[in-house]
Amino acid sequence: MEFPRFWFKATGAVALDRPRALEAWGWSSTSEAEARTVAEGRLRRAVAAAESAGRMPEHGEYYPRVPLREPVLALVSEARTGVEAVITRNRYGAEVLNTDRLFIADIDVPGWEEVPEETARQAPTGTSAGVGAGGPRRGLLGRLFAEPEPARPGITEGAAVEYIRGFAARRPEYGVRIYRTRAGLRVILTGVRKTADTEAAQGLLTELGADPRYSALARGHASYRARLTPKPWRAGWHALPVSGRGRFWEGGEDDPTWLAAYRERTAQFAVCRLLEVIGHGGSATEGEVIAFHDSATRVGSPDPLA
């Protein structure tokens, strides 16, 4: 993934039925001047395309893939292979691991966010929440939630984990690590050796039932992501203010007041809990990234998940 140091926002207007405002971001790893040049060029192309089409562009329609506007906090490096992962801060303030060396899938399960963790940990009942049903192989969420609303079953942690065990049985070539998150599961596969923009990787994400938004982001940036620190509102704090998010675009640092409070309030929370390991441990490089992930997310802590 690309995480440029310099950003510039160019603004302009397009003449349609009336003047309409347009904006475009430019970026550079070298200088603000280069970021400005990129922004102004992208804005000119967007204006020309809008005038040619006679309408305002849909979100992202006239823009190719744009790097994420996230500051780089640290690099996870290994002497033999170079940079293995990049740690950034996302738009609401949490730290995120970005890597193309390790397959990661986040699987959100509606309802788990709102119920106590012990409730979601109940054993499977009945038909294992329907995960064994026939029909197209659409992944965990695709199968469970394709049913009409009145028939939608509750999903227990046991049923969700059993589904991932079934995946592991079908795919013995991969090592599988299953984690519990506040709102679902996180699955790490070893031995994939495919970047997230490949059809093979996207197929695995679909089969596992990964959040479609996560899969699209992973495809667009050819990289997997994993949040390492709690969402601030789950710890009684607020997201990073817009003014704080803009500091690094101007060469500044993180908002120290917000950051100090965020660290204090989230110190007694973990991000995920390791439930099960199936199969091989993967390469030395994968092991390095896994060790960093598990330490940063505090997988062995008894603290609540956030």
PDB file of C-alpha atoms in Angstrom:
ATOM      1  CA  MET A   1       0.000   0.000   0.000  1.00  0.00           C
ATOM      2  CA  GLU A   2       1.095   3.558  -0.642  1.00  0.00           C
ATOM      3  CA  PHE A   3       0.959   6.060   2.234  1.00  0.00           C
ATOM      4  CA  PRO A   4       2.214   9.428   0.950  1.00  0.00           C
ATOM      5  CA  ARG A   5       3.510  11.999   3.413  1.00  0.00           C
ATOM      6  CA  PHE A   6       2.180  15.064   1.568  1.00  0.00           C
ATOM      7  CA  TRP A   7      -1.404  15.820   0.556  1.00  0.00           C
ATOM      8  CA  PHE A   8      -3.118  18.759  -1.163  1.00  0.00           C
ATOM      9  CA  LYS A   9      -6.811  19.341  -1.914  1.00  0.00           C
ATOM     10  CA  ALA A  10      -7.649  21.254  -5.093  1.00  0.00           C
ATOM     11  CA  THR A  11     -11.130  22.758  -5.413  1.00  0.00           C
ATOM     12  CA  GLY A  12     -12.974  24.041  -8.459  1.00  0.00           C
ATOM     13  CA  ALA A  13     -16.333  24.135 -10.185  1.00  0.00           C
ATOM     14  CA  VAL A  14     -17.988  22.565 -13.187  1.00  0.00           C
ATOM     15  CA  ALA A  15     -20.618  24.395 -15.265  1.00  0.00           C
ATOM     16  CA  LEU A  16     -23.712  22.238 -15.621  1.00  0.00           C
ATOM     17  CA  ASP A  17     -27.279  23.449 -14.984  1.00  0.00           C
ATOM     18  CA  ARG A  18     -25.522  25.672 -12.472  1.00  0.00           C
ATOM     19  CA  PRO A  19     -21.970  25.871 -11.147  1.00  0.00           C
ATOM     20  CA  ARG A  20     -21.202  22.759  -9.102  1.00  0.00           C
ATOM     21  CA  ALA A  21     -18.267  22.423  -6.732  1.00  0.00           C
ATOM     22  CA  LEU A  22     -15.681  19.705  -7.285  1.00  0.00           C
ATOM     23  CA  GLU A  23     -12.594  18.740  -5.307  1.00  0.00           C
ATOM     24  CA  ALA A  24      -9.692  16.391  -5.864  1.00  0.00           C
ATOM     25  CA  TRP A  25      -6.878  15.255  -3.617  1.00  0.00           C
ATOM     26  CA  GLY A  26      -3.285  14.990  -4.768  1.00  0.00           C
ATOM     27  CA  TRP A  27      -0.448  13.245  -2.968  1.00  0.00           C
ATOM     28  CA  SER A  28       3.298  12.850  -2.961  1.00  0.00           C
ATOM     29  CA  SER A  29       5.996  11.100  -0.984  1.00  0.00           C
ATOM     30  CA  THR A  30       8.415  13.859  -1.989  1.00  0.00           C
ATOM     31  CA  SER A  31       6.930  17.348  -1.557  1.00  0.00           C
ATOM     32  CA  GLU A  32       3.764  19.374  -1.091  1.00  0.00           C
ATOM     33  CA  ALA A  33       4.431  21.054  -4.446  1.00  0.00           C
ATOM     34  CA  GLU A  34       4.217  17.695  -6.209  1.00  0.00           C
ATOM     35  CA  ALA A  35       1.038  16.848  -4.279  1.00  0.00           C
ATOM     36  CA  ARG A  36      -0.479  20.131  -5.464  1.00  0.00           C
ATOM     37  CA  THR A  37       0.446  19.386  -9.083  1.00  0.00           C
ATOM     38  CA  VAL A  38      -1.184  15.952  -8.846  1.00  0.00           C
ATOM     39  CA  ALA A  39      -4.331  17.426  -7.254  1.00  0.00           C
ATOM     40  CA  GLU A  40      -4.733  20.126  -9.876  1.00  0.00           C
ATOM     41  CA  GLY A  41      -4.248  17.628 -12.714  1.00  0.00           C
ATOM     42  CA  ARG A  42      -6.838  15.267 -11.247  1.00  0.00           C
ATOM     43  CA  LEU A  43      -9.260  18.154 -10.781  1.00  0.00           C
ATOM     44  CA  ARG A  44      -8.889  19.246 -14.423  1.00  0.00           C
ATOM     45  CA  ARG A  45      -9.625  15.706 -15.615  1.00  0.00           C
ATOM     46  CA  ALA A  46     -12.654  15.439 -13.334  1.00  0.00           C
ATOM     47  CA  VAL A  47     -14.064  18.756 -14.546  1.00  0.00           C
ATOM     48  CA  ALA A  48     -13.566  17.777 -18.197  1.00  0.00           C
ATOM     49  CA  ALA A  49     -15.232  14.407 -17.647  1.00  0.00           C
ATOM     50  CA  ALA A  50     -18.198  15.981 -15.835  1.00  0.00           C
ATOM     51  CA  GLU A  51     -18.723  18.566 -18.559  1.00  0.00           C
ATOM     52  CA  SER A  52     -18.504  15.881 -21.243  1.00  0.00           C
ATOM     53  CA  ALA A  53     -21.061  13.680 -19.453  1.00  0.00           C
ATOM     54  CA  GLY A  54     -23.306  16.622 -18.556  1.00  0.00           C
ATOM     55  CA  ARG A  55     -23.622  15.508 -14.946  1.00  0.00           C
ATOM     56  CA  MET A  56     -21.756  15.342 -11.665  1.00  0.00           C
ATOM     57  CA  PRO A  57     -19.572  12.271 -11.205  1.00  0.00           C
ATOM     58  CA  GLU A  58     -20.626   9.451  -8.981  1.00  0.00           C
ATOM     59  CA  HIS A  59     -18.384   8.816  -6.006  1.00  0.00           C
ATOM     60  CA  GLY A  60     -15.038   7.652  -7.348  1.00  0.00           C
ATOM     61  CA  GLU A  61     -16.288   7.509 -10.948  1.00  0.00           C
ATOM     62  CA  TYR A  62     -13.634   9.719 -12.512  1.00  0.00           C
ATOM     63  CA  TYR A  63     -10.894   8.907 -10.068  1.00  0.00           C
ATOM     64  CA  PRO A  64      -8.591   5.895 -10.163  1.00  0.00           C
ATOM     65  CA  ARG A  65      -7.491   4.279  -6.917  1.00  0.00           C
ATOM     66  CA  VAL A  66      -6.386   6.883  -4.368  1.00  0.00           C
ATOM     67  CA  PRO A  67      -3.949   6.069  -1.550  1.00  0.00           C
ATOM     68  CA  LEU A  68      -5.449   6.134   1.924  1.00  0.00           C
ATOM     69  CA  ARG A  69      -4.987   9.438   3.735  1.00  0.00           C
ATOM     70  CA  GLU A  70      -3.511   7.836   6.836  1.00  0.00           C
ATOM     71  CA  PRO A  71      -0.279   8.803   8.604  1.00  0.00           C
ATOM     72  CA  VAL A  72       2.411   6.132   8.871  1.00  0.00           C
ATOM     73  CA  LEU A  73       3.243   5.436  12.526  1.00  0.00           C
ATOM     74  CA  ALA A  74       5.733   2.557  12.202  1.00  0.00           C
ATOM     75  CA  LEU A  75       7.152  -0.105   9.908  1.00  0.00           C
ATOM     76  CA  VAL A  76       7.342  -3.777  10.812  1.00  0.00           C
ATOM     77  CA  SER A  77      10.604  -4.884   9.196  1.00  0.00           C
ATOM     78  CA  GLU A  78      12.605  -8.071   8.926  1.00  0.00           C
ATOM     79  CA  ALA A  79      16.243  -8.121   7.860  1.00  0.00           C
ATOM     80  CA  ARG A  80      15.776 -10.843   5.231  1.00  0.00           C
ATOM     81  CA  THR A  81      12.658  -9.594   3.517  1.00  0.00           C
ATOM     82  CA  GLY A  82      12.421  -5.861   4.200  1.00  0.00           C
ATOM     83  CA  VAL A  83       9.151  -4.187   5.196  1.00  0.00           C
ATOM     84  CA  GLU A  84       6.515  -6.728   6.191  1.00  0.00           C
ATOM     85  CA  ALA A  85       3.783  -4.365   7.377  1.00  0.00           C
ATOM     86  CA  VAL A  86       2.962  -0.689   7.738  1.00  0.00           C
ATOM     87  CA  ILE A  87       1.178   0.657  10.817  1.00  0.00           C
ATOM     88  CA  THR A  88      -1.087   3.646  10.168  1.00  0.00           C
ATOM     89  CA  ARG A  89      -3.734   5.641  12.039  1.00  0.00           C
ATOM     90  CA  ASN A  90      -7.183   5.503  10.441  1.00  0.00           C
ATOM     91  CA  ARG A  91      -9.741   8.264  10.135  1.00  0.00           C
ATOM     92  CA  TYR A  92     -11.239   7.768  13.600  1.00  0.00           C
ATOM     93  CA  GLY A  93      -7.913   7.317  15.372  1.00  0.00           C
ATOM     94  CA  ALA A  94      -7.258   3.579  15.704  1.00  0.00           C
ATOM     95  CA  GLU A  95      -3.968   2.012  14.672  1.00  0.00           C
ATOM     96  CA  VAL A  96      -4.151  -0.342  11.693  1.00  0.00           C
ATOM     97  CA  LEU A  97      -1.797  -3.018  10.355  1.00  0.00           C
ATOM     98  CA  ASN A  98      -1.443  -3.038   6.557  1.00  0.00           C
ATOM     99  CA  THR A  99       0.369  -5.918   4.878  1.00  0.00           C
ATOM    100  CA  ASP A 100       0.576  -7.921   1.668  1.00  0.00           C
ATOM    101  CA  ARG A 101       2.521 -10.716   3.409  1.00  0.00           C
ATOM    102  CA  LEU A 102      -0.316 -12.232   5.440  1.00  0.00           C
ATOM    103  CA  PHE A 103      -3.924 -13.049   4.494  1.00  0.00           C
ATOM    104  CA  ILE A 104      -6.407 -11.445   6.917  1.00  0.00           C
ATOM    105  CA  ALA A 105     -10.218 -11.512   6.749  1.00  0.00           C
ATOM    106  CA  ASP A 106     -12.606  -9.613   9.018  1.00  0.00           C
ATOM    107  CA  ILE A 107     -16.057 -11.196   9.301  1.00  0.00           C
ATOM    108  CA  ASP A 108     -18.741  -9.009  10.867  1.00  0.00           C
ATOM    109  CA  VAL A 109     -21.750 -10.785  12.356  1.00  0.00           C
ATOM    110  CA  PRO A 110     -24.833  -8.574  12.786  1.00  0.00           C
ATOM    111  CA  GLY A 111     -26.075  -8.624  16.364  1.00  0.00           C
ATOM    112  CA  TRP A 112     -22.788  -9.478  18.052  1.00  0.00           C
ATOM    113  CA  GLU A 113     -21.990  -5.800  18.557  1.00  0.00           C
ATOM    114  CA  GLU A 114     -25.103  -5.322  20.656  1.00  0.00           C
ATOM    115  CA  VAL A 115     -25.101  -8.488  22.808  1.00  0.00           C
ATOM    116  CA  PRO A 116     -22.845  -9.442  25.724  1.00  0.00           C
ATOM    117  CA  GLU A 117     -19.882 -11.548  24.653  1.00  0.00           C
ATOM    118  CA  GLU A 118     -20.937 -14.494  26.795  1.00  0.00           C
ATOM    119  CA  THR A 119     -24.264 -14.634  24.912  1.00  0.00           C
ATOM    120  CA  ALA A 120     -22.522 -14.876  21.546  1.00  0.00           C
ATOM    121  CA  ARG A 121     -20.321 -17.681  22.896  1.00  0.00           C
ATOM    122  CA  GLN A 122     -23.233 -20.114  23.332  1.00  0.00           C
ATOM    123  CA  ALA A 123     -22.927 -23.536  21.689  1.00  0.00           C
ATOM    124  CA  PRO A 124     -24.549 -24.056  18.278  1.00  0.00           C
ATOM    125  CA  THR A 125     -28.158 -25.186  18.294  1.00  0.00           C
ATOM    126  CA  GLY A 126     -30.433 -26.847  15.774  1.00  0.00           C
ATOM    127  CA  THR A 127     -28.856 -26.862  12.313  1.00  0.00           C
ATOM    128  CA  SER A 128     -25.744 -24.880  13.294  1.00  0.00           C
ATOM    129  CA  ALA A 129     -27.479 -21.675  12.285  1.00  0.00           C
ATOM    130  CA  GLY A 130     -27.950 -23.007   8.778  1.00  0.00           C
ATOM    131  CA  VAL A 131     -24.304 -22.943   7.702  1.00  0.00           C
ATOM    132  CA  GLY A 132     -24.551 -26.406   6.236  1.00  0.00           C
ATOM    133  CA  ALA A 133     -27.426 -25.624   3.901  1.00  0.00           C
ATOM    134  CA  GLY A 134     -27.146 -26.296   0.189  1.00  0.00           C
ATOM    135  CA  GLY A 135     -27.188 -23.835  -2.652  1.00  0.00           C
ATOM    136  CA  PRO A 136     -24.406 -21.622  -3.998  1.00  0.00           C
ATOM    137  CA  ARG A 137     -21.248 -21.304  -1.919  1.00  0.00           C
ATOM    138  CA  ARG A 138     -21.669 -17.703  -0.838  1.00  0.00           C
ATOM    139  CA  GLY A 139     -19.635 -17.718   2.360  1.00  0.00           C
ATOM    140  CA  LEU A 140     -20.813 -17.497   5.952  1.00  0.00           C
ATOM    141  CA  LEU A 141     -22.708 -14.220   5.816  1.00  0.00           C
ATOM    142  CA  GLY A 142     -24.044 -14.754   2.308  1.00  0.00           C
ATOM    143  CA  ARG A 143     -25.685 -18.000   3.345  1.00  0.00           C
ATOM    144  CA  LEU A 144     -26.969 -16.951   6.715  1.00  0.00           C
ATOM    145  CA  PHE A 145     -28.430 -13.627   5.678  1.00  0.00           C
ATOM    146  CA  ALA A 146     -29.854 -14.502   2.269  1.00  0.00           C
ATOM    147  CA  GLU A 147     -32.987 -15.735   4.039  1.00  0.00           C
ATOM    148  CA  PRO A 148     -36.003 -13.451   4.549  1.00  0.00           C
ATOM    149  CA  GLU A 149     -35.864 -11.352   7.711  1.00  0.00           C
ATOM    150  CA  PRO A 150     -38.389 -13.403   9.780  1.00  0.00           C
ATOM    151  CA  ALA A 151     -36.434 -16.629   9.137  1.00  0.00           C
ATOM    152  CA  ARG A 152     -32.991 -15.152   9.830  1.00  0.00           C
ATOM    153  CA  PRO A 153     -31.371 -17.303  12.529  1.00  0.00           C
ATOM    154  CA  GLY A 154     -29.311 -16.080  15.437  1.00  0.00           C
ATOM    155  CA  ILE A 155     -25.638 -16.837  14.957  1.00  0.00           C
ATOM    156  CA  THR A 156     -23.694 -18.149  17.910  1.00  0.00           C
ATOM    157  CA  GLU A 157     -19.945 -18.050  18.220  1.00  0.00           C
ATOM    158  CA  GLY A 158     -19.942 -21.833  18.157  1.00  0.00           C
ATOM    159  CA  ALA A 159     -21.773 -21.925  14.817  1.00  0.00           C
ATOM    160  CA  ALA A 160     -19.493 -19.319  13.263  1.00  0.00           C
ATOM    161  CA  VAL A 161     -16.341 -21.090  14.420  1.00  0.00           C
ATOM    162  CA  GLU A 162     -17.701 -24.418  13.152  1.00  0.00           C
ATOM    163  CA  TYR A 163     -18.122 -22.865   9.721  1.00  0.00           C
ATOM    164  CA  ILE A 164     -14.475 -21.766   9.713  1.00  0.00           C
ATOM    165  CA  ARG A 165     -13.453 -25.276  10.825  1.00  0.00           C
ATOM    166  CA  GLY A 166     -15.301 -26.586   7.785  1.00  0.00           C
ATOM    167  CA  PHE A 167     -13.359 -24.170   5.595  1.00  0.00           C
ATOM    168  CA  ALA A 168     -10.095 -25.427   7.156  1.00  0.00           C
ATOM    169  CA  ALA A 169     -11.085 -29.037   6.450  1.00  0.00           C
ATOM    170  CA  ARG A 170     -11.748 -28.207   2.789  1.00  0.00           C
ATOM    171  CA  ARG A 171      -8.520 -26.206   2.500  1.00  0.00           C
ATOM    172  CA  PRO A 172      -5.828 -28.182   4.331  1.00  0.00           C
ATOM    173  CA  GLU A 173      -3.118 -26.348   2.379  1.00  0.00           C
ATOM    174  CA  TYR A 174      -3.703 -23.282   4.570  1.00  0.00           C
ATOM    175  CA  GLY A 175      -3.038 -22.694   8.230  1.00  0.00           C
ATOM    176  CA  VAL A 176      -6.065 -21.102   9.921  1.00  0.00           C
ATOM    177  CA  ARG A 177      -6.134 -18.844  12.975  1.00  0.00           C
ATOM    178  CA  ILE A 178      -9.573 -17.883  14.321  1.00  0.00           C
ATOM    179  CA  TYR A 179      -9.999 -14.799  16.491  1.00  0.00           C
ATOM    180  CA  ARG A 180     -13.049 -13.371  18.241  1.00  0.00           C
ATOM    181  CA  THR A 181     -13.582  -9.636  17.772  1.00  0.00           C
ATOM    182  CA  ARG A 182     -16.194  -7.392  19.355  1.00  0.00           C
ATOM    183  CA  ALA A 183     -18.457  -7.644  16.306  1.00  0.00           C
ATOM    184  CA  GLY A 184     -17.521 -10.951  14.716  1.00  0.00           C
ATOM    185  CA  LEU A 185     -14.484 -13.019  13.779  1.00  0.00           C
ATOM    186  CA  ARG A 186     -11.064 -12.309  12.329  1.00  0.00           C
ATOM    187  CA  VAL A 187      -9.446 -15.110  10.348  1.00  0.00           C
ATOM    188  CA  ILE A 188      -5.755 -15.218   9.446  1.00  0.00           C
ATOM    189  CA  LEU A 189      -4.620 -17.708   6.823  1.00  0.00           C
ATOM    190  CA  THR A 190      -1.012 -18.771   6.329  1.00  0.00           C
ATOM    191  CA  GLY A 191       0.316 -20.183   3.086  1.00  0.00           C
ATOM    192  CA  VAL A 192      -1.929 -18.138   0.758  1.00  0.00           C
ATOM    193  CA  ARG A 193       0.878 -16.165  -0.945  1.00  0.00           C
ATOM    194  CA  LYS A 194      -1.625 -14.115  -2.960  1.00  0.00           C
ATOM    195  CA  THR A 195      -2.080 -10.367  -2.682  1.00  0.00           C
ATOM    196  CA  ALA A 196      -5.561  -9.114  -1.923  1.00  0.00           C
ATOM    197  CA  ASP A 197      -6.208  -7.815  -5.440  1.00  0.00           C
ATOM    198  CA  THR A 198      -6.020 -11.277  -7.027  1.00  0.00           C
ATOM    199  CA  GLU A 199      -9.062 -13.339  -7.922  1.00  0.00           C
ATOM    200  CA  ALA A 200      -7.761 -16.185  -5.768  1.00  0.00           C
ATOM    201  CA  ALA A 201      -7.567 -13.993  -2.666  1.00  0.00           C
ATOM    202  CA  GLN A 202     -10.931 -12.393  -3.338  1.00  0.00           C
ATOM    203  CA  GLY A 203     -12.439 -15.856  -3.728  1.00  0.00           C
ATOM    204  CA  LEU A 204     -11.097 -16.861  -0.321  1.00  0.00           C
ATOM    205  CA  LEU A 205     -12.497 -13.686   1.242  1.00  0.00           C
ATOM    206  CA  THR A 206     -15.907 -14.461  -0.249  1.00  0.00           C
ATOM    207  CA  GLU A 207     -15.808 -18.087   0.880  1.00  0.00           C
ATOM    208  CA  LEU A 208     -14.935 -17.006   4.419  1.00  0.00           C
ATOM    209  CA  GLY A 209     -17.777 -14.477   4.450  1.00  0.00           C
ATOM    210  CA  ALA A 210     -15.594 -11.385   4.822  1.00  0.00           C
ATOM    211  CA  ASP A 211     -17.277  -8.002   5.037  1.00  0.00           C
ATOM    212  CA  PRO A 212     -17.764  -6.859   1.391  1.00  0.00           C
ATOM    213  CA  ARG A 213     -16.485  -3.371   2.216  1.00  0.00           C
ATOM    214  CA  TYR A 214     -13.330  -4.878   3.652  1.00  0.00           C
ATOM    215  CA  SER A 215     -12.876  -7.069   0.564  1.00  0.00           C
ATOM    216  CA  ALA A 216     -13.300  -4.089  -1.766  1.00  0.00           C
ATOM    217  CA  LEU A 217     -10.775  -2.016   0.182  1.00  0.00           C
ATOM    218  CA  ALA A 218      -8.324  -4.922   0.207  1.00  0.00           C
ATOM    219  CA  ARG A 219      -8.717  -5.381  -3.543  1.00  0.00           C
ATOM    220  CA  GLY A 220      -8.307  -1.676  -4.288  1.00  0.00           C
ATOM    221  CA  HIS A 221      -5.069  -1.391  -2.351  1.00  0.00           C
ATOM    222  CA  ALA A 222      -3.690  -4.913  -2.895  1.00  0.00           C
ATOM    223  CA  SER A 223      -3.230  -5.269   0.834  1.00  0.00           C
ATOM    224  CA  TYR A 224      -4.885  -6.770   3.913  1.00  0.00           C
ATOM    225  CA  ARG A 225      -5.754  -4.664   6.958  1.00  0.00           C
ATOM    226  CA  ALA A 226      -6.310  -5.397  10.628  1.00  0.00           C
ATOM    227  CA  ARG A 227      -7.261  -2.884  13.317  1.00  0.00           C
ATOM    228  CA  LEU A 228      -4.784  -3.130  16.195  1.00  0.00           C
ATOM    229  CA  THR A 229      -6.257  -0.771  18.809  1.00  0.00           C
ATOM    230  CA  PRO A 230      -9.841  -0.274  20.050  1.00  0.00           C
ATOM    231  CA  LYS A 231     -12.487   1.834  18.389  1.00  0.00           C
ATOM    232  CA  PRO A 232     -12.574   4.942  20.628  1.00  0.00           C
ATOM    233  CA  TRP A 233     -16.355   5.050  21.198  1.00  0.00           C
ATOM    234  CA  ARG A 234     -16.289   1.492  22.542  1.00  0.00           C
ATOM    235  CA  ALA A 235     -14.055   2.807  25.322  1.00  0.00           C
ATOM    236  CA  GLY A 236     -16.202   5.852  26.077  1.00  0.00           C
ATOM    237  CA  TRP A 237     -14.207   8.273  23.946  1.00  0.00           C
ATOM    238  CA  HIS A 238     -14.907  10.077  20.681  1.00  0.00           C
ATOM    239  CA  ALA A 239     -13.364   9.650  17.248  1.00  0.00           C
ATOM    240  CA  LEU A 240     -10.354  11.680  16.226  1.00  0.00           C
ATOM    241  CA  PRO A 241     -11.645  15.179  15.331  1.00  0.00           C
ATOM    242  CA  VAL A 242     -11.462  16.314  11.718  1.00  0.00           C
ATOM    243  CA  SER A 243      -8.944  18.972  12.739  1.00  0.00           C
ATOM    244  CA  GLY A 244      -6.747  16.251  14.215  1.00  0.00           C
ATOM    245  CA  ARG A 245      -7.034  14.097  11.101  1.00  0.00           C
ATOM    246  CA  GLY A 246      -5.821  16.995   9.001  1.00  0.00           C
ATOM    247  CA  ARG A 247      -2.676  17.701  10.969  1.00  0.00           C
ATOM    248  CA  PHE A 248      -0.445  15.184   9.264  1.00  0.00           C
ATOM    249  CA  TRP A 249      -1.472  16.405   5.788  1.00  0.00           C
ATOM    250  CA  GLU A 250       0.112  19.704   6.760  1.00  0.00           C
ATOM    251  CA  GLY A 251       3.293  18.108   8.078  1.00  0.00           C
ATOM    252  CA  GLY A 252       2.078  18.111  11.685  1.00  0.00           C
ATOM    253  CA  GLU A 253       1.770  15.389  14.280  1.00  0.00           C
ATOM    254  CA  ASP A 254      -1.163  13.573  15.877  1.00  0.00           C
ATOM    255  CA  ASP A 255      -3.364  15.643  18.193  1.00  0.00           C
ATOM    256  CA  PRO A 256      -1.530  15.064  21.514  1.00  0.00           C
ATOM    257  CA  THR A 257      -4.528  15.843  23.746  1.00  0.00           C
ATOM    258  CA  TRP A 258      -6.859  13.468  21.926  1.00  0.00           C
ATOM    259  CA  LEU A 259      -4.184  10.804  21.661  1.00  0.00           C
ATOM    260  CA  ALA A 260      -3.314  10.852  25.368  1.00  0.00           C
ATOM    261  CA  ALA A 261      -6.973  10.459  26.341  1.00  0.00           C
ATOM    262  CA  TYR A 262      -7.477   7.720  23.747  1.00  0.00           C
ATOM    263  CA  ARG A 263      -4.556   5.697  25.068  1.00  0.00           C
ATOM    264  CA  GLU A 264      -5.683   6.099  28.667  1.00  0.00           C
ATOM    265  CA  ARG A 265      -9.281   5.081  27.994  1.00  0.00           C
ATOM    266  CA  THR A 266      -8.438   2.099  25.784  1.00  0.00           C
ATOM    267  CA  ALA A 267      -5.663   0.672  27.987  1.00  0.00           C
ATOM    268  CA  GLN A 268      -8.051  -1.805  29.634  1.00  0.00           C
ATOM    269  CA  PHE A 269      -9.465  -3.195  26.394  1.00  0.00           C
ATOM    270  CA  ALA A 270      -8.289  -5.785  23.871  1.00  0.00           C
ATOM    271  CA  VAL A 271      -9.134  -5.916  20.169  1.00  0.00           C
ATOM    272  CA  CYS A 272      -9.423  -9.649  19.620  1.00  0.00           C
ATOM    273  CA  ARG A 273      -9.039 -13.002  21.347  1.00  0.00           C
ATOM    274  CA  LEU A 274      -7.444 -16.077  19.794  1.00  0.00           C
ATOM    275  CA  LEU A 275      -9.948 -18.945  19.738  1.00  0.00           C
ATOM    276  CA  GLU A 276      -8.312 -21.680  17.712  1.00  0.00           C
ATOM    277  CA  VAL A 277      -5.323 -22.527  15.508  1.00  0.00           C
ATOM    278  CA  ILE A 278      -5.685 -25.158  12.787  1.00  0.00           C
ATOM    279  CA  GLY A 279      -2.907 -26.472  10.573  1.00  0.00           C
ATOM    280  CA  HIS A 280       0.570 -25.140   9.917  1.00  0.00           C
ATOM    281  CA  GLY A 281       2.075 -21.916  11.224  1.00  0.00           C
ATOM    282  CA  GLY A 282       3.249 -20.583   7.883  1.00  0.00           C
ATOM    283  CA  SER A 283       6.522 -19.012   6.820  1.00  0.00           C
ATOM    284  CA  ALA A 284       8.955 -17.111   9.022  1.00  0.00           C
ATOM    285  CA  THR A 285       7.696 -13.839   7.513  1.00  0.00           C
ATOM    286  CA  GLU A 286       4.062 -14.720   8.239  1.00  0.00           C
ATOM    287  CA  GLY A 287       5.082 -15.682  11.768  1.00  0.00           C
ATOM    288  CA  GLU A 288       6.714 -12.282  12.302  1.00  0.00           C
ATOM    289  CA  VAL A 289       3.568 -10.404  11.258  1.00  0.00           C
ATOM    290  CA  ILE A 290       1.318 -12.713  13.313  1.00  0.00           C
ATOM    291  CA  ALA A 291       3.469 -12.169  16.411  1.00  0.00           C
ATOM    292  CA  PHE A 292       3.235  -8.405  15.970  1.00  0.00           C
ATOM    293  CA  HIS A 293      -0.536  -8.570  15.405  1.00  0.00           C
ATOM    294  CA  ASP A 294      -1.159 -10.776  18.435  1.00  0.00           C
ATOM    295  CA  SER A 295       0.936  -8.570  20.712  1.00  0.00           C
ATOM    296  CA  ALA A 296      -0.628  -5.315  19.517  1.00  0.00           C
ATOM    297  CA  THR A 297      -4.218  -6.594  19.750  1.00  0.00           C
ATOM    298  CA  ARG A 298      -3.559  -8.189  23.173  1.00  0.00           C
ATOM    299  CA  VAL A 299      -5.006 -11.561  22.208  1.00  0.00           C
ATOM    300  CA  GLY A 300      -4.097 -13.155  25.540  1.00  0.00           C
ATOM    301  CA  SER A 301      -5.745 -10.489  27.683  1.00  0.00           C
ATOM    302  CA  PRO A 302      -8.912 -11.193  29.695  1.00  0.00           C
ATOM    303  CA  ASP A 303      -9.974  -7.563  29.194  1.00  0.00           C
ATOM    304  CA  PRO A 304     -13.206  -6.788  27.290  1.00  0.00           C
ATOM    305  CA  LEU A 305     -13.065  -6.439  23.515  1.00  0.00           C
ATOM    306  CA  ALA A 306     -13.450  -3.041  21.902  1.00  0.00           C
TER     307      ALA A 306
END
